[in-house]
PDB file of C-alpha atoms in Angstrom:
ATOM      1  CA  UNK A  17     123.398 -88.786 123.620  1.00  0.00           C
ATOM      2  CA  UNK A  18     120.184 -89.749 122.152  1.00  0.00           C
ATOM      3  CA  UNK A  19     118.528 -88.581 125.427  1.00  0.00           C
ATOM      4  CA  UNK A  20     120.097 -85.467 125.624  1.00  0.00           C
ATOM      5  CA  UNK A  21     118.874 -84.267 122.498  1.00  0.00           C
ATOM      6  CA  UNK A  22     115.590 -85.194 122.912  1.00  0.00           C
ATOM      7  CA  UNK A  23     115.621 -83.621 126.505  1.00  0.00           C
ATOM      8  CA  UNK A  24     117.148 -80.076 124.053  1.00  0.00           C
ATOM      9  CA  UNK A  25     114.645 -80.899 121.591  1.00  0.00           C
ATOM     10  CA  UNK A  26     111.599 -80.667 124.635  1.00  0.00           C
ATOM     11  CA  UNK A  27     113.262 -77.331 125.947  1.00  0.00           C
ATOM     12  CA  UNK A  28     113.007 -75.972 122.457  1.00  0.00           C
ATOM     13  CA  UNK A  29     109.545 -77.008 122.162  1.00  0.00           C
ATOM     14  CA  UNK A  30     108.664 -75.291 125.422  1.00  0.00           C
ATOM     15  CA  UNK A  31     110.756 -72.170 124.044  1.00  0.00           C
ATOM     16  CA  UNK A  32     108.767 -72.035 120.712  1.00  0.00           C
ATOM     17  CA  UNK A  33     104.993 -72.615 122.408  1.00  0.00           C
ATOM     18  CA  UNK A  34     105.745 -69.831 125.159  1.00  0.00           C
ATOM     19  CA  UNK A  35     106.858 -67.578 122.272  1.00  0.00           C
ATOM     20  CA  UNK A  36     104.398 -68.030 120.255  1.00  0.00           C
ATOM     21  CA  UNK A  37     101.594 -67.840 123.355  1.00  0.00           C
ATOM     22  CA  UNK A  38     103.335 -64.866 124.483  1.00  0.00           C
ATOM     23  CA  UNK A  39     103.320 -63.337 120.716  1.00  0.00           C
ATOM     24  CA  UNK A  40      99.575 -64.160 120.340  1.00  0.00           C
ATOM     25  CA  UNK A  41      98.130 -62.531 123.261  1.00  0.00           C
ATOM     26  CA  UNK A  42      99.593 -59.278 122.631  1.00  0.00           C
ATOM     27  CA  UNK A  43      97.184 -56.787 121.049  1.00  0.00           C
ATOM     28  CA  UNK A  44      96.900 -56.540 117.624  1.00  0.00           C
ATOM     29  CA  UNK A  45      97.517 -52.582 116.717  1.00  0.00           C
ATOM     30  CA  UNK A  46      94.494 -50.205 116.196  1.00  0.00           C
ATOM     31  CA  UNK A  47      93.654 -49.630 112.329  1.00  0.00           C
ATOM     32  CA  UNK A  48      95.559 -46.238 111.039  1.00  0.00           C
ATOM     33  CA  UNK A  49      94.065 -42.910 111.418  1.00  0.00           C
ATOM     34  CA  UNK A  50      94.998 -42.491 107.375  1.00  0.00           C
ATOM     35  CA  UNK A  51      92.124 -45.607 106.803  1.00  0.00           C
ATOM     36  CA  UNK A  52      89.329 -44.014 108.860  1.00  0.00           C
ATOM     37  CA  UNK A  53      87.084 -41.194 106.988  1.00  0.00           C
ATOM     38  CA  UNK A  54      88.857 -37.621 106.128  1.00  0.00           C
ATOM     39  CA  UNK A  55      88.673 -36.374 108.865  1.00  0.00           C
ATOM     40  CA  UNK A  56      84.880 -36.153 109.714  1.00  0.00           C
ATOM     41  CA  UNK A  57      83.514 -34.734 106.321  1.00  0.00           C
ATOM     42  CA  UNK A  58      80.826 -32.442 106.972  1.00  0.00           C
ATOM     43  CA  UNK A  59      79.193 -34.151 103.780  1.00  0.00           C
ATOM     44  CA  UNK A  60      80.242 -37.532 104.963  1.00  0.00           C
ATOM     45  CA  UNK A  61      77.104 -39.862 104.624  1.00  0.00           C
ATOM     46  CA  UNK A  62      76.712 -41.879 108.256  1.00  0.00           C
ATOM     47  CA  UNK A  63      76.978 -44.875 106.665  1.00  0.00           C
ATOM     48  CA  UNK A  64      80.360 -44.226 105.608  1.00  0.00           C
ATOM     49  CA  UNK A  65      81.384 -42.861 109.007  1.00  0.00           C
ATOM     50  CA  UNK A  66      79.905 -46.099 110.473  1.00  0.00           C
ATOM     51  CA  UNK A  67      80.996 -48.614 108.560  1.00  0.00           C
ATOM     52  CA  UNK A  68      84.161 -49.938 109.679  1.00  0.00           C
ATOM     53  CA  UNK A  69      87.657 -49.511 107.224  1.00  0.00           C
ATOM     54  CA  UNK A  70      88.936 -52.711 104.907  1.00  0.00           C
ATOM     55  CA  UNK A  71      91.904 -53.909 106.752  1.00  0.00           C
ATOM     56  CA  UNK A  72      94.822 -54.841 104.585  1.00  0.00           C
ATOM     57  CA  UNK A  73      95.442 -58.930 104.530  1.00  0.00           C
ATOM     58  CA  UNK A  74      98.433 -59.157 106.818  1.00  0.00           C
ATOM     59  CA  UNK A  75      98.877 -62.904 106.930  1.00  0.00           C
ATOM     60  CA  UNK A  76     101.385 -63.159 109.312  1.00  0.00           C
ATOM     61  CA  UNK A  77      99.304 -61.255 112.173  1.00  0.00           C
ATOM     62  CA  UNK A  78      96.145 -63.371 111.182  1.00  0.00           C
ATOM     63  CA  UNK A  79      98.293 -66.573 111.736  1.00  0.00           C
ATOM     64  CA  UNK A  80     100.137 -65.418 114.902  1.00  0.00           C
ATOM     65  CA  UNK A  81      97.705 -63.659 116.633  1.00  0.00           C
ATOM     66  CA  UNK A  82      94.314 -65.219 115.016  1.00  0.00           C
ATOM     67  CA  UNK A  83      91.098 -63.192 116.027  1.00  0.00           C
ATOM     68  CA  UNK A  84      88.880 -66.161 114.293  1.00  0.00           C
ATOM     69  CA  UNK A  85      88.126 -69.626 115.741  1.00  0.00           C
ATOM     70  CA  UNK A  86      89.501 -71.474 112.720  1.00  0.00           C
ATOM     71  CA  UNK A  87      92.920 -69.723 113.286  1.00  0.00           C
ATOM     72  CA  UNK A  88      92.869 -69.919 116.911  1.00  0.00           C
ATOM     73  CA  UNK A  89      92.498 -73.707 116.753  1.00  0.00           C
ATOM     74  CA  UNK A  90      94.706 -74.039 114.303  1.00  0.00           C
ATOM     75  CA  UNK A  91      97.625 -72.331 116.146  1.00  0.00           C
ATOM     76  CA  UNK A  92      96.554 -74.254 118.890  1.00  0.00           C
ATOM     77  CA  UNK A  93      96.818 -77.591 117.880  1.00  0.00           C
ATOM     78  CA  UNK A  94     100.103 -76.578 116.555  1.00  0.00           C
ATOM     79  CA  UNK A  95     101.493 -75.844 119.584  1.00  0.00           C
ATOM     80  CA  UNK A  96     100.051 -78.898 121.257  1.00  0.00           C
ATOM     81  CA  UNK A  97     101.450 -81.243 118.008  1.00  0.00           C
ATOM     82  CA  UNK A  98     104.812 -79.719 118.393  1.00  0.00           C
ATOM     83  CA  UNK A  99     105.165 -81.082 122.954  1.00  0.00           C
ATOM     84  CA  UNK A 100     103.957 -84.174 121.922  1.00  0.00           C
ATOM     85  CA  UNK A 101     106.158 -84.994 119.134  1.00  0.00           C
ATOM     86  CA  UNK A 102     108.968 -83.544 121.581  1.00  0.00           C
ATOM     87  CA  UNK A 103     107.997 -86.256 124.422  1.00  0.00           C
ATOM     88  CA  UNK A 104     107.275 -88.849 122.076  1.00  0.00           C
ATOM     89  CA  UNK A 105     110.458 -88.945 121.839  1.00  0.00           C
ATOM     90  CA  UNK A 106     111.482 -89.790 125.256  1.00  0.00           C
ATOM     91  CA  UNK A 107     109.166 -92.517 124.849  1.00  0.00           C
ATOM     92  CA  UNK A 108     105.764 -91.285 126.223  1.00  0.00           C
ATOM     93  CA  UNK A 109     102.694 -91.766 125.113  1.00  0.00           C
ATOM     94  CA  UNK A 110      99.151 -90.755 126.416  1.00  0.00           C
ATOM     95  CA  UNK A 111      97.935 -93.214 129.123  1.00  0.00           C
ATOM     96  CA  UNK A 112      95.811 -96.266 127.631  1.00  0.00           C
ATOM     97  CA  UNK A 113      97.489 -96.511 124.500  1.00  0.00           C
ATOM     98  CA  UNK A 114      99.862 -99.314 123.729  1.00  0.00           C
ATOM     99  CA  UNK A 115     103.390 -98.370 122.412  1.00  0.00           C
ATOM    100  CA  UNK A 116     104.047-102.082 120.044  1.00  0.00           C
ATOM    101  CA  UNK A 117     101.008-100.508 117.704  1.00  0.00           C
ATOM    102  CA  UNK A 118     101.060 -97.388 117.850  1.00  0.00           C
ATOM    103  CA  UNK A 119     103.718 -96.127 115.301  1.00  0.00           C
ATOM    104  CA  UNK A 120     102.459 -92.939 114.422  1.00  0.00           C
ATOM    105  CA  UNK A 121     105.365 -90.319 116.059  1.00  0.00           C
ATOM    106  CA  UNK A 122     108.108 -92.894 116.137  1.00  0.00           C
ATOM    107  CA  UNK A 123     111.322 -91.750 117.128  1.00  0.00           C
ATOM    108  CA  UNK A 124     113.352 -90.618 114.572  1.00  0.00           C
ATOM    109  CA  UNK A 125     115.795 -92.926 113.411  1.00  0.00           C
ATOM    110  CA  UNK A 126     119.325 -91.283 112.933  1.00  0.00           C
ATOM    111  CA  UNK A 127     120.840 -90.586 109.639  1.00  0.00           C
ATOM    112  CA  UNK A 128     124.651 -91.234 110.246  1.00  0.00           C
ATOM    113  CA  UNK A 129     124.390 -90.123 114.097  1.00  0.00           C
ATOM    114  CA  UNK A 130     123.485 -86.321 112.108  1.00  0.00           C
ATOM    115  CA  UNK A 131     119.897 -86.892 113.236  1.00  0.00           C
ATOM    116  CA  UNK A 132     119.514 -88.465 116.366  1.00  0.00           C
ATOM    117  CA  UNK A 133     119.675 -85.434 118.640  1.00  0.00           C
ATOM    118  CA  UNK A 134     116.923 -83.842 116.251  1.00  0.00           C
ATOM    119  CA  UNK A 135     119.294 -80.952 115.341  1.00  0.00           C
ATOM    120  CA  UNK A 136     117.307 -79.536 112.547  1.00  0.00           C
ATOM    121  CA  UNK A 137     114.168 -79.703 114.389  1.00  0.00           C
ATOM    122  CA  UNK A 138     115.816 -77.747 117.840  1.00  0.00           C
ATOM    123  CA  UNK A 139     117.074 -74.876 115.102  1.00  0.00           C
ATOM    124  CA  UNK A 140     113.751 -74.362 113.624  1.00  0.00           C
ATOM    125  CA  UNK A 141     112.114 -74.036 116.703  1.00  0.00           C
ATOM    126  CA  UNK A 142     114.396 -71.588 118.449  1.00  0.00           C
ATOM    127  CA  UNK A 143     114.190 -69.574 115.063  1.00  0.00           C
ATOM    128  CA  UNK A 144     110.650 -70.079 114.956  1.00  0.00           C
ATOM    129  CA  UNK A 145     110.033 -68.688 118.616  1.00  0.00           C
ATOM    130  CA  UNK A 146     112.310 -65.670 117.986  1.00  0.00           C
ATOM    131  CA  UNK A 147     111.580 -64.120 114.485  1.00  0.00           C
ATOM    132  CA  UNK A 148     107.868 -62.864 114.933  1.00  0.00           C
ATOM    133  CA  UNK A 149     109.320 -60.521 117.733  1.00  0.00           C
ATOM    134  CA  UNK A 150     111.592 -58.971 115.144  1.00  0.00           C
ATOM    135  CA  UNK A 151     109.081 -58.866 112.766  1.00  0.00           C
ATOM    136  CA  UNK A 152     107.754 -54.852 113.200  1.00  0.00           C
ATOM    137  CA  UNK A 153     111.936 -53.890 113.974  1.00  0.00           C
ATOM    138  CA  UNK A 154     113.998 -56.081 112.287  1.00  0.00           C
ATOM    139  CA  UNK A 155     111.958 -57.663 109.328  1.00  0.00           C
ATOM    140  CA  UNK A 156     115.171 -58.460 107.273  1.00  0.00           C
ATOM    141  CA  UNK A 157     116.466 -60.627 110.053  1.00  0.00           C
ATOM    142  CA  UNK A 158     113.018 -61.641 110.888  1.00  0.00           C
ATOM    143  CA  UNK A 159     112.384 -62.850 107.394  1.00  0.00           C
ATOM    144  CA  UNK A 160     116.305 -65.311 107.534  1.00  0.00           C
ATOM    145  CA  UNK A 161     114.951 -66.651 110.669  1.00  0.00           C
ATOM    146  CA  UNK A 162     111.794 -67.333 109.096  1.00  0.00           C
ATOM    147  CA  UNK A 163     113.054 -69.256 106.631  1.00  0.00           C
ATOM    148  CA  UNK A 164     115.804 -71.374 108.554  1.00  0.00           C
ATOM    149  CA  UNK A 165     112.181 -71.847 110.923  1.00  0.00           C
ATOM    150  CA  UNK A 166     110.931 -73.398 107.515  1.00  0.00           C
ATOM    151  CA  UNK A 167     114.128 -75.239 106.815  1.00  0.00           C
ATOM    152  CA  UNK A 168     114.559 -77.264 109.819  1.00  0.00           C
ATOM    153  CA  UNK A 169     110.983 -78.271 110.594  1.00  0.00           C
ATOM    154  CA  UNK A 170     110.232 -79.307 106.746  1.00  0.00           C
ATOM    155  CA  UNK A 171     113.726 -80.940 106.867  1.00  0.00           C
ATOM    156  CA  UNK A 172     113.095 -83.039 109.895  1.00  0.00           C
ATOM    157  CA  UNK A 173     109.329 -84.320 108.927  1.00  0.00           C
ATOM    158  CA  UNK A 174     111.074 -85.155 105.179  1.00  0.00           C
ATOM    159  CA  UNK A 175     113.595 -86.868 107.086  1.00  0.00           C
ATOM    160  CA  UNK A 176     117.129 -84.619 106.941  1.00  0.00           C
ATOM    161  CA  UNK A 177     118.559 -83.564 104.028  1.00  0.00           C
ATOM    162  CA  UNK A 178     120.898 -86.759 103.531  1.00  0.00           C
ATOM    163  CA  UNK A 179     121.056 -88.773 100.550  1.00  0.00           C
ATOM    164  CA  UNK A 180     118.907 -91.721 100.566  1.00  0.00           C
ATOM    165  CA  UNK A 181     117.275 -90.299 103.743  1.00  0.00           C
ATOM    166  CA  UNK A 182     113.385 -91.156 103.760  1.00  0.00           C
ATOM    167  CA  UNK A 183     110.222 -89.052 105.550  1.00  0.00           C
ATOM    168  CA  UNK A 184     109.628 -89.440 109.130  1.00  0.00           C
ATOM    169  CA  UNK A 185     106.248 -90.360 108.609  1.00  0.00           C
ATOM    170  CA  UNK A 186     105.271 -88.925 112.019  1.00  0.00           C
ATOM    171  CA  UNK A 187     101.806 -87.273 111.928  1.00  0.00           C
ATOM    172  CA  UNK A 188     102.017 -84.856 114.560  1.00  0.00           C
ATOM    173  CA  UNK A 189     105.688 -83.323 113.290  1.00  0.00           C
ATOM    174  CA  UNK A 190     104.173 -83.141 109.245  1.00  0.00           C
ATOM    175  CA  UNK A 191     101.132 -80.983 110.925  1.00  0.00           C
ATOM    176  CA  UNK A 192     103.350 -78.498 112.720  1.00  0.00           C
ATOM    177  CA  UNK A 193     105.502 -78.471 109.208  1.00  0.00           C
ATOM    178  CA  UNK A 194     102.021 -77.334 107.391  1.00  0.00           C
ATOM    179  CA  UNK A 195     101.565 -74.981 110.081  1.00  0.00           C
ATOM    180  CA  UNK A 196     105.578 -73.687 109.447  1.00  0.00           C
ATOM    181  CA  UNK A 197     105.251 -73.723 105.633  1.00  0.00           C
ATOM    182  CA  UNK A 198     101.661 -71.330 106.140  1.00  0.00           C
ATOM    183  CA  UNK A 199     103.503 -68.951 108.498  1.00  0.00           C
ATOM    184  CA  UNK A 200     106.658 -68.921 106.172  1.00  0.00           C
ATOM    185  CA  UNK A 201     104.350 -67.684 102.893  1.00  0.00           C
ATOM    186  CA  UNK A 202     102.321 -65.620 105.528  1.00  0.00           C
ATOM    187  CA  UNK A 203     105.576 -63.719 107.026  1.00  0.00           C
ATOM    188  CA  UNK A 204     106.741 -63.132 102.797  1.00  0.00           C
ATOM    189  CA  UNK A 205     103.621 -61.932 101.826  1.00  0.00           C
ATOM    190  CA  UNK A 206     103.997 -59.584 104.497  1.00  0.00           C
ATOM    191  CA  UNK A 207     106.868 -58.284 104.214  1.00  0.00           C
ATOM    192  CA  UNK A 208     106.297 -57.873 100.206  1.00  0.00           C
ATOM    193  CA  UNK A 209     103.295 -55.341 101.390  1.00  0.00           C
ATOM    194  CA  UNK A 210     104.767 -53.474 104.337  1.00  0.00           C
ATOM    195  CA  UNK A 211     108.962 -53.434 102.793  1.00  0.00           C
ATOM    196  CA  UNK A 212     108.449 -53.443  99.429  1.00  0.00           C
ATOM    197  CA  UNK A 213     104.813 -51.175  98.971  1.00  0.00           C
ATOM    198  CA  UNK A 214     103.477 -54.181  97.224  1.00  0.00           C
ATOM    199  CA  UNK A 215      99.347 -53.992  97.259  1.00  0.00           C
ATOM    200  CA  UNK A 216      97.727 -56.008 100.064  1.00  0.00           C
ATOM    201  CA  UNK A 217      95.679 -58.492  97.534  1.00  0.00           C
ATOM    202  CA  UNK A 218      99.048 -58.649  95.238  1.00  0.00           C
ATOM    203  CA  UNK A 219     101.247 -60.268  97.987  1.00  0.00           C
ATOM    204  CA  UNK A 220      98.187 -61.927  99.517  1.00  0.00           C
ATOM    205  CA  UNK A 221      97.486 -63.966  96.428  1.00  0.00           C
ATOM    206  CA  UNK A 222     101.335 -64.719  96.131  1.00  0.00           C
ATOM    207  CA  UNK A 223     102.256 -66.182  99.464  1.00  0.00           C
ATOM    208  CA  UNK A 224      99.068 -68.475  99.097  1.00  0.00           C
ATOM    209  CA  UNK A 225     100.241 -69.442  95.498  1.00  0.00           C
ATOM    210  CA  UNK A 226     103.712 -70.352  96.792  1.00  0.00           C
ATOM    211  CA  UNK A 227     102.152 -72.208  99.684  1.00  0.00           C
ATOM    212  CA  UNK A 228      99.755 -74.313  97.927  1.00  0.00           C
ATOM    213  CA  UNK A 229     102.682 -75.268  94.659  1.00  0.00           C
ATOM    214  CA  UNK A 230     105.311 -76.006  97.977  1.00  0.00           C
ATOM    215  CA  UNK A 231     102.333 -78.292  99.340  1.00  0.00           C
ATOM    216  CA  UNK A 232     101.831 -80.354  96.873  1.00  0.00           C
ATOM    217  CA  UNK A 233     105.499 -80.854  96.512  1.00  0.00           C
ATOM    218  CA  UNK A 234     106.242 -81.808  99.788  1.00  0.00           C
ATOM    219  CA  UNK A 235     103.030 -83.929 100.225  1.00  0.00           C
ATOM    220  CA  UNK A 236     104.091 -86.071  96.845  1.00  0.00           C
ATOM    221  CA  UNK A 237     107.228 -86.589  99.361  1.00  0.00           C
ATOM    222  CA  UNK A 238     105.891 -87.359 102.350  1.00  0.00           C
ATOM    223  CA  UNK A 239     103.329 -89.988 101.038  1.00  0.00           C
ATOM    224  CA  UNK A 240     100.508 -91.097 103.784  1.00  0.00           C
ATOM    225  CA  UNK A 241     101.116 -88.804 106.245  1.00  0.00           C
ATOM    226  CA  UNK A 242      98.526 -86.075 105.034  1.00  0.00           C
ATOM    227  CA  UNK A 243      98.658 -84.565 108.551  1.00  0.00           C
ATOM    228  CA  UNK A 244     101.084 -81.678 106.572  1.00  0.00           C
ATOM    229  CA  UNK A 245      98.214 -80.979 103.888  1.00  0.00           C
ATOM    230  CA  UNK A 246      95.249 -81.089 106.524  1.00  0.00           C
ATOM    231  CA  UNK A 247      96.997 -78.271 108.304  1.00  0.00           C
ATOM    232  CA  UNK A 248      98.068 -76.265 105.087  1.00  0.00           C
ATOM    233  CA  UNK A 249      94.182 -76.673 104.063  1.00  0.00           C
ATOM    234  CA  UNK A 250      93.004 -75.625 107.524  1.00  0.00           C
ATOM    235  CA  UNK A 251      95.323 -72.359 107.045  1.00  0.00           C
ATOM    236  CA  UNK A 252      94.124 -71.601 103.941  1.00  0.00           C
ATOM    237  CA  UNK A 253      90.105 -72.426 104.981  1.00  0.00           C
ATOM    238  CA  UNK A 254      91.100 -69.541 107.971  1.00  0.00           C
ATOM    239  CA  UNK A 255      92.182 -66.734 105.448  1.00  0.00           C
ATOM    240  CA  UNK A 256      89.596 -66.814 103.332  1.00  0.00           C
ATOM    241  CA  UNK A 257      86.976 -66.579 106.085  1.00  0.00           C
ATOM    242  CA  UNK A 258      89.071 -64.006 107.560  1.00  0.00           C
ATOM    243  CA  UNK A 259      89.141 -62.078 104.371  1.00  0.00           C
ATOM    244  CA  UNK A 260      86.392 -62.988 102.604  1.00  0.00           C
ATOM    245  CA  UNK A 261      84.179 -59.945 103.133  1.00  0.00           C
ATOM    246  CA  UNK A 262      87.269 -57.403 102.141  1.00  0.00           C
ATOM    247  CA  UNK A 263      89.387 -59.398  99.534  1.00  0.00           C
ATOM    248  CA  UNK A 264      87.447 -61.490  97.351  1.00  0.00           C
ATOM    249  CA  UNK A 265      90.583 -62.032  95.194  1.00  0.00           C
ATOM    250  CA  UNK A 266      92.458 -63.811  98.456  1.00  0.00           C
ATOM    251  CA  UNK A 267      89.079 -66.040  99.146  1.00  0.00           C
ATOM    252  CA  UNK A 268      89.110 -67.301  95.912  1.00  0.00           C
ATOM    253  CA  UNK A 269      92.590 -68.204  95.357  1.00  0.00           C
ATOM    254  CA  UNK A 270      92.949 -69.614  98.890  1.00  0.00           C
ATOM    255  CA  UNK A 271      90.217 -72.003  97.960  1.00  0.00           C
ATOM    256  CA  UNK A 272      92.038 -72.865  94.774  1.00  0.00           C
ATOM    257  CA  UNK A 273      94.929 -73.258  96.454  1.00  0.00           C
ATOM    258  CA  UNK A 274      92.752 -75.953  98.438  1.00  0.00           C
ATOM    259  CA  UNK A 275      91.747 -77.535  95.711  1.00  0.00           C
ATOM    260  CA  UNK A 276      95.262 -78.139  94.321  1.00  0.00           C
ATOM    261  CA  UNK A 277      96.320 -79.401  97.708  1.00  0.00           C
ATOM    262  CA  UNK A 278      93.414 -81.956  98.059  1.00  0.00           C
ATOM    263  CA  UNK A 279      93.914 -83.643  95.033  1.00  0.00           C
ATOM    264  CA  UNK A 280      97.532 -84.185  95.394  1.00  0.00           C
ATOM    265  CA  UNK A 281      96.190 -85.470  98.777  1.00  0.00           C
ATOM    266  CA  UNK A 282      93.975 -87.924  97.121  1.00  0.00           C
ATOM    267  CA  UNK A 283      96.363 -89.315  94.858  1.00  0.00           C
ATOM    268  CA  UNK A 284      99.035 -90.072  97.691  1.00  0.00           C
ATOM    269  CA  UNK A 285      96.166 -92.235  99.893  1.00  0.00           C
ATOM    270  CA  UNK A 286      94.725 -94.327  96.988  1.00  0.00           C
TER     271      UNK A 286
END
């Protein structure tokens, strides 16, 4: 049984990485005619004609289909940290390493036979390959599967939500959390600008808030394994150089938001 779901939990792995590849090739859509200069002002200066318009901070696009290095990599080492965690699992490990020491993806131990086929883990991923599709369409039930995308990766890498249950204390699964709990403040920031009319910088400055408070909470939880701050931190580094030359506002609180995480980050390693 214990084979079977890690065989379902490698399937949904493969799912959520071909999503998300597919997802982040796709072109991101042109800037709105209603942003570019009205409409060719005879008195319009050529610098203002020239220079290109402020795009509005939607965090989920710049996490799902990054157009910077930092993001790209980011994404990327997601995806990667989410197959190996998946066939750890089975047992492998990369050639020339030697299984007795290393103990950092460990199999999950099960919590009352709830846990051993991973269960949490396969949900999140299927919800986390589907909802970005629904995002432009369907952004209610985009945003539900967003969440239970949240839900089941956090509650895997904190070790189910069972009584007594401890974290996993697997480094590559806490990294693809951070990246889950960035993309989960990302998608409600963006859905509090394009559902609800709130300004750009307004729900921009809010989903980084909520993701830096959840941060710290969860990385007071999970202890050592700082893997799930690095790649909150590394999220939050990619905003605000993708924003910093339109949204000052969302560059500075991202790097507060840093701050806050890297102390709570300090205080769990010494």
């Amino acid at each position: 049984m214990r084979k079977a779901g890690a065989i379902l939990l490698i399937i949904a792995s493969l799912a959520f990485v071909a999503s998300g590849l597919g997802y982040a090739l796709q072109p991101v859509s042109p800037p709105v005619a209603a942003a570019l200069p009205s409409p060719l002002r005879s008195d319009a200066g050529l610098d203002e004609l020239l220079e290109p318009p402020a795009a509005a901070p939607d965090l989920a696009t710049q996490l799902l289909r990054p157009r910077i290095p930092a993001m790209a990599a980011l994404l990327t080492i997601s995806w990667l940290a989410v197959l190996y965690h998946a066939l750890s699992q089975l047992g492998w490990r990369p050639r020339g390493t030697r299984a007795v020491e290393d103990d950092d993806d460990p199999p999950l131990p099960p919590a009352d036979g709830k846990q051993a086929e991973h269960g949490l883990l396969v949900i999140g991923l299927v919800a986390g390959a589907v909802w970005p599709w629904l995002l432009a369409e369907q952004p209610g039930g985009a945003f539900l599967l967003g969440a239970l995308m949240v839900a089941g990766i956090l509650g895997e890498a904190l070790g189910g939500a069972y009584a007594g249950a401890e974290p996993s204390n697997s480094t590559s699964l806490s990294f693809v959390a951070g990246w889950a709990t960035m993309a989960g403040c990302a998608l409600f920031a963006t859905l509090l600008q394009t559902q609800l009319g709130a300004p750009p910088h307004v729900a921009a400055v809010l989903g980084i808030t909520i993701a830096a408070l959840a941060t710290v909470s969860i990385q007071l939880r999970l202890g050592r394994t700082i893997s799930y701050g690095i790649a909150v931190i590394w999220g939050m580094i990619g905003l605000a150089a993708g924003s910093v030359a339109t949204q000052a506002a969302l560059s500075m609180m991202a790097v507060l938001g840093i701050a806050i995480i890297a102390v709570a980050m300090v205080r769990v390693t010494t």
